[in-house]
Tab-separated table of C-alpha atoms in Angstrom:
chain	number	residue	atom	x	y	z
A	257	MET	CA	-0.047	-32.192	-5.664
A	258	THR	CA	3.599	-31.218	-5.609
A	259	SER	CA	4.689	-28.287	-3.458
A	260	THR	CA	5.535	-26.303	-6.671
A	261	VAL	CA	2.056	-26.674	-8.008
A	262	ALA	CA	0.537	-25.903	-4.632
A	263	PHE	CA	2.698	-22.769	-4.264
A	264	LEU	CA	1.847	-21.538	-7.777
A	265	THR	CA	-1.868	-22.264	-7.328
A	266	ASP	CA	-1.900	-20.374	-4.006
A	267	LEU	CA	-0.056	-17.462	-5.687
A	268	GLY	CA	-2.723	-17.354	-8.322
A	269	LEU	CA	-5.357	-17.420	-5.652
A	270	ALA	CA	-3.589	-14.657	-3.807
A	271	ALA	CA	-3.563	-12.440	-6.838
A	272	THR	CA	-7.213	-13.184	-7.447
A	273	VAL	CA	-8.153	-12.321	-3.805
A	274	SER	CA	-6.033	-9.087	-3.969
A	275	ILE	CA	-7.570	-7.930	-7.297
A	276	GLY	CA	-11.049	-8.733	-6.051
A	277	ALA	CA	-10.547	-6.690	-2.849
A	278	VAL	CA	-9.095	-3.847	-4.936
A	279	ALA	CA	-12.199	-3.901	-7.125
A	280	TYR	CA	-14.357	-3.740	-4.118
A	281	VAL	CA	-12.733	-0.600	-2.587
A	282	LYS	CA	-12.003	1.126	-5.960
A	283	THR	CA	-15.176	3.140	-6.297
A	284	ALA	CA	-15.137	4.437	-2.723
A	285	LEU	CA	-11.413	5.249	-2.968
A	286	ARG	CA	-11.835	6.994	-6.304
A	287	SER	CA	-14.563	9.339	-4.871
A	288	LEU	CA	-12.481	10.126	-1.874
A	289	LEU	CA	-9.436	10.860	-3.923
A	290	ILE	CA	-11.210	13.065	-6.338
A	291	GLU	CA	-12.501	15.133	-3.395
A	292	LEU	CA	-8.950	15.319	-1.815
A	293	CYS	CA	-6.941	15.812	-5.049
A	294	GLY	CA	-9.253	18.342	-6.666
A	295	THR	CA	-9.109	16.880	-10.165
A	296	ALA	CA	-9.949	13.541	-11.707
A	297	GLU	CA	-6.527	13.229	-13.351
A	298	ARG	CA	-4.658	13.486	-10.062
A	299	ALA	CA	-7.138	11.182	-8.399
A	300	ASN	CA	-6.644	8.642	-11.176
A	301	PHE	CA	-2.940	8.612	-10.683
A	302	TRP	CA	-3.191	8.057	-6.923
A	303	LEU	CA	-5.908	5.472	-7.491
A	304	ALA	CA	-3.643	3.551	-9.892
A	305	PHE	CA	-0.815	3.821	-7.379
A	306	SER	CA	-2.949	2.474	-4.570
A	307	ASN	CA	-4.270	-0.360	-6.740
A	308	VAL	CA	-0.806	-1.512	-7.652
A	309	THR	CA	0.320	-1.233	-4.062
A	310	LEU	CA	-2.691	-3.145	-2.840
A	311	VAL	CA	-1.962	-5.981	-5.286
A	312	LEU	CA	1.904	-6.159	-5.217
A	313	VAL	CA	2.469	-5.976	-1.417
A	314	PRO	CA	0.232	-9.048	-0.742
A	315	LEU	CA	1.993	-10.898	-3.573
A	316	ILE	CA	5.313	-10.039	-1.965
A	317	PHE	CA	4.033	-11.522	1.254
A	318	ALA	CA	2.927	-14.604	-0.625
A	319	LEU	CA	6.286	-14.927	-2.311
A	320	ALA	CA	8.091	-14.568	0.996
A	321	TYR	CA	6.225	-17.516	2.525
A	322	GLU	CA	8.171	-20.803	2.335
A	323	PRO	CA	5.840	-23.760	2.704
A	324	GLU	CA	7.054	-26.669	4.778
A	325	THR	CA	7.519	-29.870	2.684
A	326	ALA	CA	7.656	-32.453	5.398
A	327	PRO	CA	5.786	-35.602	4.553
A	328	ASN	CA	3.353	-35.204	7.410
A	329	LYS	CA	2.352	-31.642	6.341
A	330	ASN	CA	-0.981	-31.201	4.598
A	331	VAL	CA	-0.654	-29.086	1.477
A	332	ILE	CA	-4.022	-27.452	2.055
A	333	PHE	CA	-2.965	-26.086	5.385
A	334	GLU	CA	0.281	-24.750	3.894
A	335	MET	CA	-1.799	-23.043	1.206
A	336	ALA	CA	-4.101	-21.471	3.859
A	337	ALA	CA	-0.974	-20.250	5.822
A	338	GLN	CA	0.332	-18.583	2.618
A	339	LEU	CA	-3.042	-17.003	1.915
A	340	LYS	CA	-3.097	-15.784	5.576
A	341	TYR	CA	0.142	-13.858	4.790
A	342	VAL	CA	-1.496	-12.356	1.737
A	343	LEU	CA	-4.462	-11.145	3.704
A	344	VAL	CA	-2.222	-9.676	6.316
A	345	GLY	CA	-0.276	-7.865	3.623
A	346	PHE	CA	-3.442	-6.492	2.037
A	347	VAL	CA	-4.902	-5.276	5.373
A	348	ALA	CA	-1.551	-3.696	6.378
A	349	THR	CA	-1.289	-1.911	3.031
A	350	LEU	CA	-4.936	-0.771	3.145
A	351	THR	CA	-4.472	0.439	6.734
A	352	ALA	CA	-1.339	2.384	5.735
A	353	ILE	CA	-3.163	4.068	2.805
A	354	ALA	CA	-6.155	4.848	5.070
A	355	LEU	CA	-3.904	6.393	7.700
A	356	ILE	CA	-2.174	8.570	5.136
A	357	LEU	CA	-5.456	9.677	3.508
A	358	SER	CA	-7.032	10.442	6.868
A	359	ARG	CA	-4.322	13.145	7.487
A	360	PHE	CA	-5.677	15.007	4.418
A	361	ILE	CA	-9.355	14.790	5.195
A	362	PRO	CA	-10.490	18.223	6.409
A	363	ARG	CA	-12.181	18.107	9.874
A	364	ASN	CA	-15.027	20.306	10.962
A	365	GLN	CA	-13.866	22.317	14.027
A	366	GLN	CA	-17.433	22.943	15.339
A	367	HIS	CA	-19.083	20.508	17.576
A	368	LEU	CA	-22.208	18.888	16.233
A	369	SER	CA	-23.890	19.217	19.602
A	370	THR	CA	-24.117	23.056	19.342
A	371	GLY	CA	-26.642	22.806	16.498
A	372	SER	CA	-25.018	25.612	14.583
A	373	THR	CA	-24.701	25.416	10.794
A	374	PRO	CA	-21.402	26.354	9.041
């Protein structure tokens, strides 16, 4: 397997992993965004924005990785290293989105231990 084929194969795998992870969080994120945005149309825009970001940033990480082509390097380990960067990019992007959204989630000011109802 040439380094070009390995790189492109891993890039396809990176896209598949990112799209799969986006599909996994999409439903929960949609519900949260509808609640925070107030309308489904606004939530759909921010969901689309988040989905694109969650796919493109990991792919940018994958494209930035330059595999070593030394004769003693195993192509599988190089592909795993590239995939590691993809996962780091996905987690970093998801964390950034979560931190931004957490600022907009209303918090109950009463303590739950008082037993009072709002």
